[in-house]
mmCIF file of C-alpha atoms in Angstrom:
data_model
loop_
_atom_site.group_PDB
_atom_site.id
_atom_site.type_symbol
_atom_site.label_atom_id
_atom_site.label_comp_id
_atom_site.label_asym_id
_atom_site.label_seq_id
_atom_site.Cartn_x
_atom_site.Cartn_y
_atom_site.Cartn_z
ATOM 1 C CA MET F 11 104.739 -19.198 -63.974
ATOM 2 C CA SER F 12 107.023 -22.176 -64.000
ATOM 3 C CA ASP F 13 109.517 -24.058 -61.921
ATOM 4 C CA GLY F 14 112.851 -22.372 -61.462
ATOM 5 C CA SER F 15 114.822 -24.835 -63.586
ATOM 6 C CA ALA F 16 113.176 -23.724 -66.855
ATOM 7 C CA ASP F 17 113.820 -20.110 -65.889
ATOM 8 C CA MET F 18 117.463 -20.798 -65.085
ATOM 9 C CA ALA F 19 117.942 -22.652 -68.361
ATOM 10 C CA ASP F 20 116.555 -19.682 -70.318
ATOM 11 C CA ILE F 21 118.576 -17.184 -68.273
ATOM 12 C CA ARG F 22 121.803 -19.113 -68.949
ATOM 13 C CA ARG F 23 121.036 -19.214 -72.689
ATOM 14 C CA VAL F 24 120.365 -15.450 -72.760
ATOM 15 C CA LEU F 25 123.583 -14.735 -70.863
ATOM 16 C CA ALA F 26 125.440 -16.956 -73.328
ATOM 17 C CA GLY F 27 124.222 -14.709 -76.153
ATOM 18 C CA ASP F 28 120.951 -16.348 -77.254
ATOM 19 C CA VAL F 29 118.644 -13.310 -77.176
ATOM 20 C CA ASP F 30 115.631 -15.343 -78.380
ATOM 21 C CA ALA F 31 115.707 -17.436 -75.202
ATOM 22 C CA PHE F 32 114.347 -14.389 -73.376
ATOM 23 C CA GLY F 33 111.086 -14.988 -75.292
ATOM 24 C CA GLY F 34 110.426 -18.012 -73.057
ATOM 25 C CA LEU F 35 110.650 -15.834 -69.942
ATOM 26 C CA VAL F 36 108.373 -13.198 -71.509
ATOM 27 C CA GLU F 37 105.839 -15.915 -72.370
ATOM 28 C CA ARG F 38 105.826 -17.322 -68.834
ATOM 29 C CA TYR F 39 105.828 -14.050 -66.923
ATOM 30 C CA ARG F 40 103.891 -11.540 -69.027
ATOM 31 C CA ASP F 41 100.699 -12.008 -66.975
ATOM 32 C CA HIS F 42 102.707 -11.626 -63.766
ATOM 33 C CA VAL F 43 104.164 -8.334 -65.027
ATOM 34 C CA LEU F 44 100.837 -7.074 -66.401
ATOM 35 C CA ARG F 45 99.069 -7.771 -63.088
ATOM 36 C CA ILE F 46 101.616 -5.638 -61.225
ATOM 37 C CA VAL F 47 101.670 -2.837 -63.796
ATOM 38 C CA ARG F 48 97.850 -2.585 -63.988
ATOM 39 C CA ARG F 49 97.734 -1.792 -60.293
ATOM 40 C CA HIS F 50 100.278 0.989 -60.481
ATOM 41 C CA VAL F 51 99.888 2.912 -63.749
ATOM 42 C CA PRO F 52 96.892 4.301 -65.697
ATOM 43 C CA PRO F 53 95.212 1.803 -68.098
ATOM 44 C CA ASP F 54 96.423 3.624 -71.227
ATOM 45 C CA ARG F 55 100.071 3.302 -70.116
ATOM 46 C CA VAL F 56 100.009 -0.332 -68.982
ATOM 47 C CA GLU F 57 101.318 -1.844 -72.208
ATOM 48 C CA GLU F 58 104.217 0.568 -72.617
ATOM 49 C CA THR F 59 105.265 0.289 -68.959
ATOM 50 C CA ALA F 60 105.067 -3.527 -69.014
ATOM 51 C CA GLN F 61 107.289 -3.551 -72.110
ATOM 52 C CA ASP F 62 109.731 -1.182 -70.375
ATOM 53 C CA ALA F 63 109.852 -3.556 -67.399
ATOM 54 C CA MET F 64 110.619 -6.548 -69.637
ATOM 55 C CA VAL F 65 113.348 -4.686 -71.541
ATOM 56 C CA ARG F 66 114.836 -3.541 -68.239
ATOM 57 C CA ALA F 67 114.741 -7.113 -66.941
ATOM 58 C CA TYR F 68 116.578 -8.288 -70.051
ATOM 59 C CA GLN F 69 119.249 -5.620 -69.677
ATOM 60 C CA SER F 70 119.698 -6.354 -65.972
ATOM 61 C CA LEU F 71 119.713 -10.143 -66.342
ATOM 62 C CA ALA F 72 123.456 -10.345 -65.689
ATOM 63 C CA GLY F 73 122.738 -9.059 -62.166
ATOM 64 C CA PHE F 74 120.242 -11.847 -61.380
ATOM 65 C CA ARG F 75 121.508 -14.169 -58.669
ATOM 66 C CA GLN F 76 120.578 -17.835 -58.853
ATOM 67 C CA ALA F 77 119.770 -17.880 -55.135
ATOM 68 C CA GLU F 78 116.758 -15.594 -55.538
ATOM 69 C CA SER F 79 113.414 -16.351 -57.141
ATOM 70 C CA PHE F 80 113.068 -15.046 -60.691
ATOM 71 C CA PRO F 81 109.402 -13.930 -60.285
ATOM 72 C CA ARG F 82 110.346 -11.898 -57.204
ATOM 73 C CA TRP F 83 113.340 -10.365 -58.948
ATOM 74 C CA LEU F 84 111.123 -9.511 -61.924
ATOM 75 C CA ALA F 85 108.455 -8.064 -59.595
ATOM 76 C CA ALA F 86 111.051 -5.706 -58.073
ATOM 77 C CA ILE F 87 112.133 -4.567 -61.542
ATOM 78 C CA THR F 88 108.492 -4.051 -62.550
ATOM 79 C CA VAL F 89 107.638 -2.057 -59.414
ATOM 80 C CA ARG F 90 110.704 0.147 -59.919
ATOM 81 C CA THR F 91 109.733 0.678 -63.561
ATOM 82 C CA CYS F 92 106.270 1.812 -62.401
ATOM 83 C CA TYR F 93 107.904 4.138 -59.870
ATOM 84 C CA ASP F 94 110.106 5.599 -62.632
ATOM 85 C CA PHE F 95 106.974 6.097 -64.739
ATOM 86 C CA TRP F 96 105.446 8.271 -62.007
ATOM 87 C CA ARG F 97 108.702 10.110 -61.351
ATOM 88 C CA ARG F 98 108.883 11.073 -65.036
ATOM 89 C CA ARG F 99 105.234 12.084 -65.063
ATOM 90 C CA TYR F 100 105.559 14.283 -61.976
ATOM 91 C CA ARG F 101 108.777 15.815 -63.320
ATOM 92 C CA ARG F 102 107.044 16.754 -66.594
ATOM 93 C CA ARG F 103 104.010 17.885 -64.591
ATOM 94 C CA GLU F 104 101.776 15.481 -66.509
ATOM 95 C CA VAL F 105 99.830 14.494 -63.416
ATOM 96 C CA VAL F 106 96.357 15.994 -63.648
ATOM 97 C CA LEU F 107 94.876 17.162 -60.371
ATOM 98 C CA SER F 108 91.207 16.484 -61.082
ATOM 99 C CA GLN F 109 88.452 17.981 -58.978
ATOM 100 C CA LEU F 110 85.838 15.695 -57.482
ATOM 101 C CA SER F 111 82.607 15.693 -59.446
ATOM 102 C CA GLU F 112 79.101 15.646 -57.986
ATOM 103 C CA ALA F 113 78.951 11.868 -58.647
ATOM 104 C CA HIS F 114 82.116 11.413 -56.583
ATOM 105 C CA ARG F 115 80.719 13.478 -53.716
ATOM 106 C CA GLN F 116 77.525 11.423 -53.763
ATOM 107 C CA TRP F 117 79.574 8.238 -53.701
ATOM 108 C CA LEU F 118 81.567 9.490 -50.685
ATOM 109 C CA GLU F 119 78.311 10.399 -48.977
ATOM 110 C CA LYS F 120 77.011 6.846 -49.498
ATOM 111 C CA VAL F 121 80.237 5.319 -48.152
ATOM 112 C CA GLN F 122 79.905 7.569 -45.126
ATOM 113 C CA ALA F 123 76.281 6.504 -44.628
ATOM 114 C CA GLU F 124 77.166 2.820 -45.074
ATOM 115 C CA ASP F 125 80.074 3.050 -42.648
ATOM 116 C CA ALA F 126 78.485 0.567 -40.298
ATOM 117 C CA GLY F 127 76.734 -1.561 -42.930
ATOM 118 C CA ASP F 128 77.824 -4.085 -45.532
ATOM 119 C CA ASP F 129 76.879 -2.238 -48.738
ATOM 120 C CA TRP F 130 80.252 -0.486 -48.724
ATOM 121 C CA GLN F 131 81.687 -3.562 -50.464
ATOM 122 C CA ALA F 132 79.429 -3.003 -53.475
ATOM 123 C CA LEU F 133 80.279 0.684 -53.385
ATOM 124 C CA SER F 134 83.999 -0.123 -53.432
ATOM 125 C CA ASP F 135 83.597 -1.989 -56.707
ATOM 126 C CA ARG F 136 82.133 0.998 -58.518
ATOM 127 C CA ALA F 137 84.175 3.108 -60.927
ATOM 128 C CA GLU F 138 83.808 6.140 -58.635
ATOM 129 C CA ALA F 139 85.949 4.363 -56.035
ATOM 130 C CA ARG F 140 88.837 3.976 -58.488
ATOM 131 C CA GLU F 141 88.428 7.545 -59.748
ATOM 132 C CA ILE F 142 88.455 9.021 -56.248
ATOM 133 C CA LEU F 143 91.478 6.916 -55.342
ATOM 134 C CA GLU F 144 93.262 8.122 -58.489
ATOM 135 C CA ALA F 145 92.328 11.776 -57.855
ATOM 136 C CA ALA F 146 93.663 11.534 -54.302
ATOM 137 C CA MET F 147 96.820 9.690 -55.404
ATOM 138 C CA ALA F 148 97.564 12.447 -57.924
ATOM 139 C CA ARG F 149 98.099 14.794 -54.991
ATOM 140 C CA LEU F 150 100.779 12.573 -53.489
ATOM 141 C CA SER F 151 104.405 12.399 -54.611
ATOM 142 C CA ALA F 152 105.646 9.488 -56.749
ATOM 143 C CA LYS F 153 107.352 7.971 -53.668
ATOM 144 C CA ASP F 154 104.269 8.288 -51.468
ATOM 145 C CA ARG F 155 102.084 6.846 -54.212
ATOM 146 C CA MET F 156 104.220 3.728 -54.625
ATOM 147 C CA VAL F 157 104.696 3.110 -50.937
ATOM 148 C CA ILE F 158 101.002 3.493 -50.091
ATOM 149 C CA GLU F 159 100.015 1.185 -52.926
ATOM 150 C CA LEU F 160 102.394 -1.530 -51.784
ATOM 151 C CA VAL F 161 102.028 -1.259 -48.019
ATOM 152 C CA HIS F 162 98.445 -0.141 -47.409
ATOM 153 C CA LEU F 163 96.504 -1.033 -50.530
ATOM 154 C CA GLU F 164 98.219 -4.345 -51.321
ATOM 155 C CA GLU F 165 99.016 -5.069 -47.652
ATOM 156 C CA ARG F 166 102.543 -6.219 -48.357
ATOM 157 C CA PRO F 167 104.899 -6.469 -45.358
ATOM 158 C CA VAL F 168 107.241 -3.491 -44.928
ATOM 159 C CA ALA F 169 110.270 -5.728 -45.579
ATOM 160 C CA GLU F 170 108.842 -6.893 -48.901
ATOM 161 C CA ALA F 171 107.908 -3.355 -49.990
ATOM 162 C CA ALA F 172 111.417 -2.204 -49.052
ATOM 163 C CA LYS F 173 112.932 -4.954 -51.177
ATOM 164 C CA LEU F 174 110.672 -4.234 -54.139
ATOM 165 C CA LEU F 175 111.455 -0.531 -54.065
ATOM 166 C CA GLY F 176 115.110 -0.886 -53.072
ATOM 167 C CA TRP F 177 114.639 1.439 -50.066
ATOM 168 C CA SER F 178 115.429 0.966 -46.377
ATOM 169 C CA ARG F 179 112.701 -0.479 -44.102
ATOM 170 C CA THR F 180 112.712 2.663 -41.969
ATOM 171 C CA ASN F 181 112.181 4.823 -45.028
ATOM 172 C CA VAL F 182 109.259 2.653 -46.158
ATOM 173 C CA LYS F 183 107.705 2.572 -42.675
ATOM 174 C CA VAL F 184 107.884 6.321 -42.084
ATOM 175 C CA ARG F 185 106.780 7.226 -45.600
ATOM 176 C CA ALA F 186 103.882 4.739 -45.548
ATOM 177 C CA PHE F 187 102.607 6.149 -42.264
ATOM 178 C CA ARG F 188 102.734 9.741 -43.483
ATOM 179 C CA ALA F 189 101.329 8.924 -46.928
ATOM 180 C CA ARG F 190 98.329 7.066 -45.468
ATOM 181 C CA ARG F 191 97.505 10.013 -43.223
ATOM 182 C CA ARG F 192 97.824 12.405 -46.154
ATOM 183 C CA LEU F 193 95.656 10.206 -48.421
ATOM 184 C CA HIS F 194 92.893 10.051 -45.815
ATOM 185 C CA GLN F 195 93.107 13.796 -45.307
ATOM 186 C CA ILE F 196 92.753 14.448 -49.060
ATOM 187 C CA ILE F 197 89.713 12.174 -49.343
ATOM 188 C CA LEU F 198 88.035 13.554 -46.220
ATOM 189 C CA GLU F 199 88.486 17.099 -47.538
ATOM 190 C CA GLY F 200 86.455 16.073 -50.587
ATOM 191 C CA MET F 201 83.660 14.623 -48.480
ATOM 192 C CA PRO F 202 80.334 16.420 -48.327
ATOM 193 C CA MET T 4 74.806 16.798 -38.863
ATOM 194 C CA LYS T 5 77.222 13.921 -39.279
ATOM 195 C CA ARG T 6 80.270 15.025 -41.250
ATOM 196 C CA LYS T 7 83.567 13.401 -42.225
ATOM 197 C CA SER T 8 83.003 10.476 -39.886
ATOM 198 C CA ILE T 9 84.192 7.534 -41.991
ATOM 199 C CA SER T 10 86.588 5.421 -39.980
ATOM 200 C CA PRO T 11 90.184 5.187 -41.284
ATOM 201 C CA ASP T 12 90.010 1.384 -41.303
ATOM 202 C CA ARG T 13 86.799 1.327 -43.335
ATOM 203 C CA LEU T 14 88.247 3.900 -45.725
ATOM 204 C CA ASP T 15 91.326 1.675 -46.140
ATOM 205 C CA GLN T 16 89.089 -1.300 -46.930
ATOM 206 C CA VAL T 17 87.190 0.663 -49.572
ATOM 207 C CA LEU T 18 90.408 1.932 -51.140
ATOM 208 C CA ARG T 19 91.991 -1.540 -51.063
ATOM 209 C CA ARG T 20 89.098 -3.052 -52.974
ATOM 210 C CA ALA T 21 89.199 -0.204 -55.477
ATOM 211 C CA HIS T 22 92.951 -0.672 -55.920
ATOM 212 C CA ARG T 23 92.684 -4.441 -56.362
ATOM 213 C CA ALA T 24 89.943 -3.976 -58.944
ATOM 214 C CA LYS T 25 92.492 -2.125 -61.118
ATOM 215 C CA ALA T 26 94.438 -5.360 -61.632
ATOM 216 C CA GLU T 27 91.318 -7.007 -63.085
ATOM 217 C CA LEU T 28 90.747 -4.284 -65.701
ATOM 218 C CA PRO T 29 91.445 -5.654 -69.184
ATOM 219 C CA ALA T 30 94.086 -3.007 -69.824
ATOM 220 C CA GLY T 31 97.125 -3.601 -72.016
ATOM 221 C CA SER T 32 98.693 -6.728 -73.405
ATOM 222 C CA LEU T 33 102.271 -7.844 -73.748
ATOM 223 C CA PRO T 34 102.871 -9.503 -77.135
ATOM 224 C CA ILE T 35 106.154 -11.426 -77.114
ATOM 225 C CA GLN T 36 107.008 -10.245 -80.629
ATOM 226 C CA VAL T 37 106.803 -6.575 -79.595
ATOM 227 C CA VAL T 38 108.963 -7.096 -76.504
ATOM 228 C CA MET T 39 111.531 -9.122 -78.432
ATOM 229 C CA ALA T 40 111.626 -6.533 -81.238
ATOM 230 C CA ARG T 41 112.372 -3.815 -78.691
ATOM 231 C CA ILE T 42 115.059 -5.965 -77.098
ATOM 232 C CA ARG T 43 116.685 -6.747 -80.457
ATOM 233 C CA SER T 44 116.647 -3.080 -81.476
ATOM 234 C CA ARG T 45 118.493 -2.255 -78.247
ATOM 235 C CA ASP T 46 120.689 -5.325 -78.300
ATOM 236 C CA GLN T 47 123.724 -3.346 -79.436
ATOM 237 C CA ASP T 48 123.753 -2.002 -75.866
ATOM 238 C CA GLY T 49 123.941 -5.629 -74.712
ATOM 239 C CA LEU T 50 123.290 -6.872 -71.207
ATOM 240 C CA HIS T 51 124.201 -4.556 -68.369
ATOM 241 C CA THR T 52 127.101 -5.984 -66.401
ATOM 242 C CA PRO T 53 129.060 -4.279 -63.617
ATOM 243 C CA TRP T 54 132.012 -4.027 -66.023
ATOM 244 C CA GLY T 55 129.673 -2.638 -68.716
ATOM 245 C CA SER T 56 128.484 0.090 -66.333
ATOM 246 C CA PHE T 57 132.085 0.987 -65.525
ATOM 247 C CA GLU T 58 132.952 1.050 -69.216
ATOM 248 C CA THR T 59 129.995 3.369 -69.926
ATOM 249 C CA LEU T 60 131.158 5.661 -67.127
ATOM 250 C CA VAL T 61 134.700 5.741 -68.515
ATOM 251 C CA TRP T 62 133.443 6.699 -71.975
ATOM 252 C CA ARG T 63 131.141 9.351 -70.545
ATOM 253 C CA LEU T 64 134.043 10.903 -68.669
ATOM 254 C CA ALA T 65 136.478 10.587 -71.602
ATOM 255 C CA PRO T 66 136.023 14.175 -72.977
ATOM 256 C CA ALA T 67 136.501 15.720 -69.532
ATOM 257 C CA THR T 68 139.491 13.467 -68.843
ATOM 258 C CA GLY T 69 141.093 14.430 -72.194
ATOM 259 C CA ALA T 70 140.583 18.150 -71.521
ATOM 260 C CA LEU T 71 142.080 17.774 -68.042
ATOM 261 C CA ALA T 72 145.105 15.903 -69.450
ATOM 262 C CA LEU T 73 145.720 18.665 -72.021
ATOM 263 C CA ALA T 74 145.417 21.357 -69.343
ATOM 264 C CA LEU T 75 147.901 19.522 -67.093
ATOM 265 C CA LEU T 76 150.289 19.096 -70.020
ATOM 266 C CA GLY T 77 150.120 22.842 -70.710
ATOM 267 C CA ILE T 78 150.749 23.658 -67.058
ATOM 268 C CA TRP T 79 153.630 21.164 -66.873
ATOM 269 C CA MET T 80 155.299 22.735 -69.924
ATOM 270 C CA HIS T 81 155.163 26.185 -68.365
ATOM 271 C CA ILE T 82 156.219 25.482 -64.824
ATOM 272 C CA ASN T 83 159.647 25.005 -63.441
ATOM 273 C CA LEU T 84 159.922 21.541 -62.015
ATOM 274 C CA ILE T 85 163.290 22.023 -60.346
ATOM 275 C CA GLY T 86 163.014 20.813 -56.751
ATOM 276 C CA ASP T 87 164.070 22.903 -53.765
ATOM 277 C CA ALA T 88 166.990 20.623 -52.871
ATOM 278 C CA GLU T 89 168.337 20.644 -56.420
ATOM 279 C CA LEU T 90 167.966 24.437 -56.598
ATOM 280 C CA PHE T 91 169.862 24.845 -53.355
ATOM 281 C CA GLN T 92 172.673 22.664 -54.693
ATOM 282 C CA ILE T 93 172.908 24.766 -57.864
ATOM 283 C CA PHE T 94 172.866 27.991 -55.869
ATOM 284 C CA TYR T 95 175.494 26.668 -53.468
ATOM 285 C CA ALA T 96 177.820 25.204 -56.100
ATOM 286 C CA GLU T 97 177.464 27.792 -58.851
ATOM 287 C CA PRO T 98 175.935 31.078 -57.637
ATOM 288 C CA GLN T 99 176.415 32.621 -61.087
ATOM 289 C CA MET T 100 173.754 30.160 -62.455
ATOM 290 C CA LEU T 101 171.116 32.192 -60.657
ATOM 291 C CA SER T 102 171.135 34.875 -63.295
ATOM 292 C CA LEU T 103 170.865 32.226 -66.017
ATOM 293 C CA LEU T 104 167.812 30.657 -64.366
ATOM 294 C CA ASN T 105 166.103 34.067 -64.150
ATOM 295 C CA PHE T 106 165.144 33.956 -60.497
#
């Protein structure tokens, strides 16, 4: 990341026709974009989606307003690119609804047993946790998936999630509430 | 037997940690050269401006607009555009014109 003046200088050069100046922005913000994309798309699609986000940012650069922060503007474009990724995947029915394996059931059983203890933190870091989360997320819609990731899993304020997704606050609030309930329901159904 | 008793808050905490761990996975990279090559290959599209979006829309609608213009031209060539007032004047001044106009 950098101070805004370097960003603005590069943005002005790009808008004046110097395409190569966008390289400076890519250099400074690629980790920022990758961190967001890794949270929202499968590992094998991170690179492609991050590239899509950068290309989209370049094409939308004329719409960037100097008053806003470039990293925030880029974050919104990246989140929307991730959302579009899931929309395409759901439309082509590429989302695999995987069944929970015995290892997953055992993991859920341990979490249940450790409900009052502290070992749940270690359990959360295991691969089973990510796999169960992914299996449950696959049963949600693209909209529910994005909203639950931003509001409940990343604990972003509703206003920020609304800005990132370009939706109304009411829409985000209602959808986040329903999606959380649905996610819990899906996971509890898989519990032993 | 204790079943399905995990508290929603604890479940959220577990899921949050699992979600955050995804960001730490060493998945994907973003080489500048690859991004810039993609941008240059698409650069003929240029930057999206409000005017550019409008221009794209105009070009997308051009075939339909052309077809509509031709259809209107055809209709205009086959309809009688004489107004009611003018027709009344003709009828009033020269009734014999009626037969010529084929009413």
